[in-house]
Amino acid sequence: MSDQANLRVQRLRDAGYKLTNARLTILTILEQHGGHMTSADVLEEVDAVAPEIGRASVFRSLDLFTRLSLIRPTYINDSSTPTYVLLPGGHHHHIICTNCDRVIEFEDCHLEKLEHELEQKFRVRLTGHLLEFYGLCDNCAARQPD
Amino acid sequence: MSDQANLRVQRLRDAGYKLTNARLTILTILEQHGGHMTSADVLEEVDAVAPEIGRASVFRSLDLFTRLSLIRPTYINDSSTPTYVLLPGGHHHHIICTNCDRVIEFEDCHLEKLEHELEQKFRVRLTGHLLEFYGLCDNCAARQPD
DNA sequence: TCCCTGGTGAGACATGATCTCAATTGCGGT
DNA sequence: ACCGCAATTGAGATCATGTCTCACCAGGGA
């Protein structure tokens, strides 16, 4: 198991949640796919790997992980099904092409400073963030000059 | 009609879409509510204001506005219904409390520089962005010390 | 090892979004 | 101002997705 994965398990335990088979299995699946999965993808994979785990538990786990800022649901393709992204180290950043739905990930965000400012200004305790840019990818931009 | 609203109508027209009654009505509703609406909220309001507009058109319009970066769906309360946020001037920023779902909006993001860097690096044309921080709001942080 | 409470699984159910297709309407051209 | 046509719409059936209930089970502290 990767260090990142251990960190996540740790976070579950620290928050007082039991390390059940369902939760660990689903967490592992998310890890292995490295980031972008729709709920349908997760359901399918769970069914393939551990069919004894019920649908309800999958949704419950995804909700729980979201509350713990381990993952975050976002809209990528259609507007009806969430795509969950892993938040390794608490954050994730990507560009979504609004024409072809391609996703381009990038690393740097330089948001540490802003994060601190916000924590002081609003007296909140922040555990993660997601930054999404929207626009046209190189292919689509080339085809649609303006 | 506000300048912002005119800008959005302009954007619709420029992209070659017809300014139909359904689209203009829905856009106006989004404007008037100033930002956060779930699809259910929009449906309800449409039904109150212009009951002749069908459900399908509402979803079609929301999808269209999303593609044009006028709005952006995001998950705030549960993970099953999207909340649409207006992207005035192309961007929006907020903090979501992962415990009580309170949303705190803030203005500054200082992301112009990063946006330019990304446009050059990936040869994309960006039209908007959404920045979400997750964590505990002041109330919830106070109750859950650690 | 025991116990208790949080968590689980099955499946019925509710809600939310999509699809189809004939009818309508914006809007460019004349 | 009018025409014509492609884009868009509205109704409702249909489909998909997530939720709820409840009896049962299992993780983990004592």
GROMACS .gro file of C-alpha atoms (C1' of nucleotides) in nm:
model
  352
    1MET     CA    1   0.000   0.000   0.000
    2SER     CA    2   0.133   0.342  -0.091
    3ASP     CA    3   0.220   0.610   0.162
    4GLN     CA    4  -0.065   0.819   0.031
    5ALA     CA    5  -0.301   0.530   0.089
    6ASN     CA    6  -0.177   0.485   0.443
    7LEU     CA    7  -0.232   0.852   0.508
    8ARG     CA    8  -0.589   0.819   0.399
    9VAL     CA    9  -0.652   0.515   0.614
   10GLN     CA   10  -0.497   0.706   0.900
   11ARG     CA   11  -0.735   0.992   0.842
   12LEU     CA   12  -1.032   0.758   0.856
   13ARG     CA   13  -0.918   0.608   1.182
   14ASP     CA   14  -0.832   0.945   1.336
   15ALA     CA   15  -1.178   1.074   1.260
   16GLY     CA   16  -1.319   0.784   1.455
   17TYR     CA   17  -1.453   0.572   1.172
   18LYS     CA   18  -1.418   0.198   1.160
   19LEU     CA   19  -1.187   0.047   0.905
   20THR     CA   20  -1.440  -0.186   0.754
   21ASN     CA   21  -1.389  -0.410   0.459
   22ALA     CA   22  -1.621  -0.204   0.242
   23ARG     CA   23  -1.440   0.122   0.314
   24LEU     CA   24  -1.092  -0.017   0.267
   25THR     CA   25  -1.189  -0.191  -0.054
   26ILE     CA   26  -1.342   0.121  -0.203
   27LEU     CA   27  -1.050   0.334  -0.095
   28THR     CA   28  -0.811   0.090  -0.259
   29ILE     CA   29  -1.010   0.099  -0.581
   30LEU     CA   30  -0.995   0.477  -0.587
   31GLU     CA   31  -0.620   0.468  -0.527
   32GLN     CA   32  -0.556   0.220  -0.801
   33HIS     CA   33  -0.742   0.422  -1.058
   34GLY     CA   34  -0.539   0.720  -0.962
   35GLY     CA   35  -0.797   0.986  -0.956
   36HIS     CA   36  -1.089   1.023  -1.190
   37MET     CA   37  -1.380   0.785  -1.143
   38THR     CA   38  -1.753   0.830  -1.178
   39SER     CA   39  -1.980   0.665  -0.926
   40ALA     CA   40  -2.076   0.418  -1.197
   41ASP     CA   41  -1.710   0.328  -1.244
   42VAL     CA   42  -1.671   0.265  -0.874
   43LEU     CA   43  -1.987   0.056  -0.857
   44GLU     CA   44  -1.874  -0.152  -1.150
   45GLU     CA   45  -1.529  -0.210  -1.007
   46VAL     CA   46  -1.665  -0.296  -0.664
   47ASP     CA   47  -1.897  -0.546  -0.823
   48ALA     CA   48  -1.606  -0.705  -1.004
   49VAL     CA   49  -1.371  -0.716  -0.706
   50ALA     CA   50  -1.602  -0.765  -0.409
   51PRO     CA   51  -1.957  -0.835  -0.516
   52GLU     CA   52  -2.069  -0.883  -0.158
   53ILE     CA   53  -2.044  -0.508  -0.102
   54GLY     CA   54  -2.379  -0.339  -0.160
   55ARG     CA   55  -2.461  -0.032  -0.361
   56ALA     CA   56  -2.564   0.163  -0.056
   57SER     CA   57  -2.228   0.114   0.109
   58VAL     CA   58  -2.050   0.244  -0.195
   59PHE     CA   59  -2.246   0.568  -0.186
   60ARG     CA   60  -2.210   0.595   0.188
   61SER     CA   61  -1.836   0.551   0.163
   62LEU     CA   62  -1.802   0.805  -0.115
   63ASP     CA   63  -1.997   1.055   0.092
   64LEU     CA   64  -1.781   0.986   0.393
   65PHE     CA   65  -1.456   1.023   0.199
   66THR     CA   66  -1.588   1.349   0.061
   67ARG     CA   67  -1.656   1.482   0.410
   68LEU     CA   68  -1.302   1.392   0.503
   69SER     CA   69  -1.164   1.574   0.197
   70LEU     CA   70  -1.009   1.254   0.069
   71ILE     CA   71  -1.199   1.287  -0.256
   72ARG     CA   72  -1.424   1.541  -0.416
   73PRO     CA   73  -1.714   1.501  -0.658
   74THR     CA   74  -1.713   1.726  -0.961
   75TYR     CA   75  -1.886   1.751  -1.299
   76ILE     CA   76  -1.684   1.653  -1.596
   77ASN     CA   77  -1.880   1.498  -1.875
   78ASP     CA   78  -2.254   1.509  -1.852
   79SER     CA   79  -2.425   1.707  -1.584
   80SER     CA   80  -2.589   1.422  -1.403
   81THR     CA   81  -2.318   1.196  -1.267
   82PRO     CA   82  -2.037   1.305  -1.043
   83THR     CA   83  -1.678   1.223  -1.117
   84TYR     CA   84  -1.476   1.178  -0.801
   85VAL     CA   85  -1.123   1.307  -0.794
   86LEU     CA   86  -0.865   1.206  -0.538
   87LEU     CA   87  -0.724   1.494  -0.342
   88PRO     CA   88  -0.372   1.372  -0.271
   89GLY     CA   89  -0.225   1.601  -0.009
   90GLY     CA   90  -0.561   1.771   0.002
   91HIS     CA   91  -0.570   1.934  -0.335
   92HIS     CA   92  -0.622   1.880  -0.703
   93HIS     CA   93  -0.616   2.102  -1.010
   94HIS     CA   94  -0.727   2.056  -1.365
   95ILE     CA   95  -0.844   2.218  -1.682
   96ILE     CA   96  -1.167   2.094  -1.840
   97CYS     CA   97  -1.231   2.148  -2.208
   98THR     CA   98  -1.590   2.265  -2.235
   99ASN     CA   99  -1.609   2.136  -2.589
  100CYS     CA  100  -1.463   1.785  -2.584
  101ASP     CA  101  -1.451   1.722  -2.207
  102ARG     CA  102  -1.082   1.649  -2.207
  103VAL     CA  103  -0.922   1.690  -1.868
  104ILE     CA  104  -0.573   1.827  -1.831
  105GLU     CA  105  -0.420   1.804  -1.488
  106PHE     CA  106  -0.155   2.034  -1.356
  107GLU     CA  107   0.040   2.053  -1.033
  108ASP     CA  108   0.125   2.400  -0.918
  109CYS     CA  109  -0.137   2.622  -0.773
  110HIS     CA  110   0.054   2.857  -0.541
  111LEU     CA  111  -0.249   2.873  -0.317
  112GLU     CA  112  -0.082   2.811   0.019
  113LYS     CA  113  -0.066   3.182   0.088
  114LEU     CA  114  -0.430   3.237   0.002
  115GLU     CA  115  -0.525   2.936   0.211
  116HIS     CA  116  -0.360   3.087   0.516
  117GLU     CA  117  -0.518   3.425   0.456
  118LEU     CA  118  -0.861   3.268   0.434
  119GLU     CA  119  -0.811   3.062   0.748
  120GLN     CA  120  -0.730   3.376   0.942
  121LYS     CA  121  -0.992   3.596   0.784
  122PHE     CA  122  -1.284   3.357   0.826
  123ARG     CA  123  -1.151   3.154   1.120
  124VAL     CA  124  -1.202   2.831   0.929
  125ARG     CA  125  -0.987   2.521   0.930
  126LEU     CA  126  -0.917   2.417   0.571
  127THR     CA  127  -0.833   2.064   0.470
  128GLY     CA  128  -0.830   2.073   0.094
  129HIS     CA  129  -0.913   2.251  -0.224
  130LEU     CA  130  -1.004   2.195  -0.584
  131LEU     CA  131  -0.920   2.435  -0.863
  132GLU     CA  132  -1.085   2.397  -1.201
  133PHE     CA  133  -1.022   2.602  -1.510
  134TYR     CA  134  -1.266   2.589  -1.801
  135GLY     CA  135  -1.204   2.663  -2.163
  136LEU     CA  136  -1.098   2.510  -2.491
  137CYS     CA  137  -0.811   2.266  -2.516
  138ASP     CA  138  -0.549   2.312  -2.789
  139ASN     CA  139  -0.736   2.093  -3.039
  140CYS     CA  140  -1.071   2.257  -2.990
  141ALA     CA  141  -0.923   2.606  -2.978
  142ALA     CA  142  -0.754   2.549  -3.313
  143ARG     CA  143  -1.075   2.434  -3.474
  144GLN     CA  144  -1.280   2.717  -3.342
  145PRO     CA  145  -1.078   3.030  -3.407
  146ASP     CA  146  -1.205   3.364  -3.289
  147MET     CA  147  -3.109   4.420  -1.715
  148SER     CA  148  -2.765   4.438  -1.559
  149ASP     CA  149  -2.445   4.480  -1.756
  150GLN     CA  150  -2.343   4.133  -1.647
  151ALA     CA  151  -2.667   3.997  -1.782
  152ASN     CA  152  -2.615   4.171  -2.112
  153LEU     CA  153  -2.269   4.025  -2.133
  154ARG     CA  154  -2.408   3.679  -2.091
  155VAL     CA  155  -2.676   3.730  -2.354
  156GLN     CA  156  -2.403   3.861  -2.581
  157ARG     CA  157  -2.201   3.548  -2.523
  158LEU     CA  158  -2.497   3.331  -2.618
  159ARG     CA  159  -2.551   3.520  -2.940
  160ASP     CA  160  -2.182   3.530  -3.030
  161ALA     CA  161  -2.159   3.155  -2.994
  162GLY     CA  162  -2.438   3.124  -3.250
  163TYR     CA  163  -2.721   3.020  -3.024
  164LYS     CA  164  -3.070   3.155  -3.060
  165LEU     CA  165  -3.202   3.385  -2.793
  166THR     CA  166  -3.515   3.189  -2.720
  167ASN     CA  167  -3.769   3.264  -2.454
  168ALA     CA  168  -3.671   2.959  -2.253
  169ARG     CA  169  -3.302   3.049  -2.247
  170LEU     CA  170  -3.354   3.413  -2.163
  171THR     CA  171  -3.600   3.329  -1.888
  172ILE     CA  172  -3.372   3.078  -1.727
  173LEU     CA  173  -3.075   3.311  -1.753
  174THR     CA  174  -3.276   3.584  -1.586
  175ILE     CA  175  -3.376   3.354  -1.305
  176LEU     CA  176  -3.015   3.262  -1.244
  177GLU     CA  177  -2.919   3.629  -1.241
  178GLN     CA  178  -3.186   3.724  -0.997
  179HIS     CA  179  -3.088   3.459  -0.749
  180GLY     CA  180  -2.735   3.582  -0.767
  181GLY     CA  181  -2.547   3.262  -0.776
  182HIS     CA  182  -2.631   2.943  -0.594
  183MET     CA  183  -2.921   2.737  -0.723
  184THR     CA  184  -2.979   2.366  -0.747
  185SER     CA  185  -3.148   2.228  -1.056
  186ALA     CA  186  -3.457   2.173  -0.839
  187ASP     CA  187  -3.456   2.542  -0.745
  188VAL     CA  188  -3.439   2.641  -1.108
  189LEU     CA  189  -3.715   2.402  -1.208
  190GLU     CA  190  -3.938   2.531  -0.933
  191GLU     CA  191  -3.878   2.893  -1.021
  192VAL     CA  192  -3.932   2.828  -1.391
  193ASP     CA  193  -4.258   2.659  -1.310
  194ALA     CA  194  -4.369   2.960  -1.107
  195VAL     CA  195  -4.265   3.221  -1.360
  196ALA     CA  196  -4.314   3.051  -1.694
  197PRO     CA  197  -4.491   2.718  -1.659
  198GLU     CA  198  -4.500   2.669  -2.034
  199ILE     CA  199  -4.128   2.596  -2.032
  200GLY     CA  200  -4.062   2.224  -2.008
  201ARG     CA  201  -3.828   2.036  -1.783
  202ALA     CA  202  -3.612   1.920  -2.067
  203SER     CA  203  -3.546   2.274  -2.181
  204VAL     CA  204  -3.431   2.371  -1.837
  205PHE     CA  205  -3.170   2.097  -1.833
  206ARG     CA  206  -3.070   2.169  -2.189
  207SER     CA  207  -3.021   2.534  -2.107
  208LEU     CA  208  -2.821   2.463  -1.796
  209ASP     CA  209  -2.595   2.233  -1.995
  210LEU     CA  210  -2.554   2.497  -2.261
  211PHE     CA  211  -2.471   2.771  -2.011
  212THR     CA  212  -2.220   2.539  -1.855
  213ARG     CA  213  -2.047   2.481  -2.186
  214LEU     CA  214  -2.027   2.856  -2.230
  215SER     CA  215  -1.875   2.900  -1.882
  216LEU     CA  216  -2.164   3.119  -1.775
  217ILE     CA  217  -2.237   2.888  -1.487
  218ARG     CA  218  -2.081   2.582  -1.334
  219PRO     CA  219  -2.236   2.287  -1.155
  220THR     CA  220  -2.077   2.184  -0.829
  221TYR     CA  221  -2.164   1.960  -0.536
  222ILE     CA  222  -2.250   2.135  -0.218
  223ASN     CA  223  -2.494   1.947  -0.002
  224ASP     CA  224  -2.551   1.591  -0.098
  225SER     CA  225  -2.362   1.433  -0.381
  226SER     CA  226  -2.662   1.373  -0.598
  227THR     CA  227  -2.791   1.713  -0.705
  228PRO     CA  228  -2.579   1.981  -0.860
  229THR     CA  229  -2.576   2.337  -0.738
  230TYR     CA  230  -2.511   2.581  -1.019
  231VAL     CA  231  -2.299   2.884  -0.947
  232LEU     CA  232  -2.284   3.190  -1.166
  233LEU     CA  233  -1.938   3.273  -1.289
  234PRO     CA  234  -1.955   3.651  -1.314
  235GLY     CA  235  -1.651   3.763  -1.507
  236GLY     CA  236  -1.573   3.397  -1.554
  237HIS     CA  237  -1.482   3.300  -1.202
  238HIS     CA  238  -1.615   3.214  -0.861
  239HIS     CA  239  -1.459   3.114  -0.530
  240HIS     CA  240  -1.596   2.971  -0.212
  241ILE     CA  241  -1.528   2.771   0.098
  242ILE     CA  242  -1.753   2.475   0.176
  243CYS     CA  243  -1.786   2.347   0.529
  244THR     CA  244  -1.766   1.969   0.505
  245ASN     CA  245  -1.957   1.936   0.830
  246CYS     CA  246  -2.256   2.172   0.801
  247ASP     CA  247  -2.244   2.253   0.428
  248ARG     CA  248  -2.226   2.626   0.486
  249VAL     CA  249  -2.084   2.814   0.191
  250ILE     CA  250  -1.862   3.117   0.238
  251GLU     CA  251  -1.783   3.315  -0.072
  252PHE     CA  252  -1.475   3.525  -0.119
  253GLU     CA  253  -1.351   3.749  -0.395
  254ASP     CA  254  -0.978   3.754  -0.444
  255CYS     CA  255  -0.804   3.463  -0.599
  256HIS     CA  256  -0.492   3.613  -0.758
  257LEU     CA  257  -0.509   3.352  -1.029
  258GLU     CA  258  -0.467   3.574  -1.334
  259LYS     CA  259  -0.097   3.499  -1.348
  260LEU     CA  260  -0.149   3.125  -1.322
  261GLU     CA  261  -0.421   3.144  -1.585
  262HIS     CA  262  -0.181   3.304  -1.830
  263GLU     CA  263   0.092   3.054  -1.753
  264LEU     CA  264  -0.146   2.767  -1.816
  265GLU     CA  265  -0.272   2.914  -2.142
  266GLN     CA  266   0.082   2.932  -2.273
  267LYS     CA  267   0.199   2.601  -2.136
  268PHE     CA  268  -0.092   2.394  -2.262
  269ARG     CA  269  -0.200   2.616  -2.555
  270VAL     CA  270  -0.555   2.629  -2.421
  271ARG     CA  271  -0.797   2.917  -2.426
  272LEU     CA  272  -0.945   2.962  -2.080
  273THR     CA  273  -1.279   3.125  -2.016
  274GLY     CA  274  -1.338   3.073  -1.648
  275HIS     CA  275  -1.246   2.899  -1.328
  276LEU     CA  276  -1.388   2.779  -1.001
  277LEU     CA  277  -1.190   2.754  -0.682
  278GLU     CA  278  -1.329   2.561  -0.388
  279PHE     CA  279  -1.174   2.521  -0.046
  280TYR     CA  280  -1.299   2.250   0.191
  281GLY     CA  281  -1.280   2.239   0.565
  282LEU     CA  282  -1.459   2.336   0.881
  283CYS     CA  283  -1.627   2.673   0.925
  284ASP     CA  284  -1.570   2.871   1.244
  285ASN     CA  285  -1.868   2.717   1.421
  286CYS     CA  286  -1.786   2.360   1.335
  287ALA     CA  287  -1.415   2.408   1.400
  288ALA     CA  288  -1.489   2.538   1.750
  289ARG     CA  289  -1.707   2.240   1.830
  290GLN     CA  290  -1.463   1.988   1.702
  291PRO     CA  291  -1.126   2.089   1.840
  292ASP     CA  292  -0.816   1.898   1.746
  293DT     C1'  293  -1.356  -1.285   2.476
  294DC     C1'  294  -1.765  -1.017   2.519
  295DC     C1'  295  -2.045  -0.643   2.411
  296DC     C1'  296  -2.210  -0.251   2.205
  297DT     C1'  297  -2.252   0.058   1.858
  298DG     C1'  298  -2.151   0.185   1.411
  299DG     C1'  299  -2.174  -0.012   0.980
  300DT     C1'  300  -2.362  -0.329   0.627
  301DG     C1'  301  -2.640  -0.562   0.240
  302DA     C1'  302  -3.067  -0.646  -0.016
  303DG     C1'  303  -3.402  -0.466  -0.258
  304DA     C1'  304  -3.804  -0.170  -0.284
  305DC     C1'  305  -3.858   0.301  -0.363
  306DA     C1'  306  -3.814   0.791  -0.487
  307DT     C1'  307  -3.607   1.140  -0.737
  308DG     C1'  308  -3.379   1.335  -1.103
  309DA     C1'  309  -3.238   1.354  -1.579
  310DT     C1'  310  -3.285   1.192  -2.072
  311DC     C1'  311  -3.510   1.072  -2.499
  312DT     C1'  312  -3.830   1.100  -2.872
  313DC     C1'  313  -4.079   1.337  -3.195
  314DA     C1'  314  -4.416   1.639  -3.372
  315DA     C1'  315  -4.494   2.127  -3.335
  316DT     C1'  316  -4.299   2.584  -3.292
  317DT     C1'  317  -4.002   2.977  -3.323
  318DG     C1'  318  -3.591   3.268  -3.392
  319DC     C1'  319  -3.368   3.502  -3.736
  320DG     C1'  320  -3.109   3.548  -4.183
  321DG     C1'  321  -3.217   3.635  -4.638
  322DT     C1'  322  -3.519   3.864  -4.973
  323DA     C1'  323  -4.256   4.286  -4.366
  324DC     C1'  324  -4.256   3.826  -4.506
  325DC     C1'  325  -4.068   3.351  -4.597
  326DG     C1'  326  -3.840   2.940  -4.509
  327DC     C1'  327  -3.572   2.644  -4.265
  328DA     C1'  328  -3.285   2.477  -3.918
  329DA     C1'  329  -3.253   2.512  -3.440
  330DT     C1'  330  -3.515   2.461  -3.046
  331DT     C1'  331  -3.896   2.338  -2.778
  332DG     C1'  332  -4.264   2.086  -2.471
  333DA     C1'  333  -4.498   1.672  -2.310
  334DG     C1'  334  -4.459   1.266  -2.111
  335DA     C1'  335  -4.279   0.805  -2.121
  336DT     C1'  336  -3.871   0.605  -1.990
  337DC     C1'  337  -3.443   0.531  -1.789
  338DA     C1'  338  -3.081   0.593  -1.453
  339DT     C1'  339  -2.914   0.716  -1.025
  340DG     C1'  340  -2.911   0.756  -0.544
  341DT     C1'  341  -3.181   0.677  -0.090
  342DC     C1'  342  -3.421   0.435   0.270
  343DT     C1'  343  -3.539   0.071   0.577
  344DC     C1'  344  -3.437  -0.278   0.871
  345DA     C1'  345  -3.265  -0.704   1.032
  346DC     C1'  346  -2.808  -0.868   1.074
  347DC     C1'  347  -2.302  -0.830   1.133
  348DA     C1'  348  -1.842  -0.705   1.272
  349DG     C1'  349  -1.466  -0.374   1.439
  350DG     C1'  350  -1.238  -0.263   1.830
  351DG     C1'  351  -1.236  -0.100   2.326
  352DA     C1'  352  -1.263  -0.299   2.791
   0.00000   0.00000   0.00000
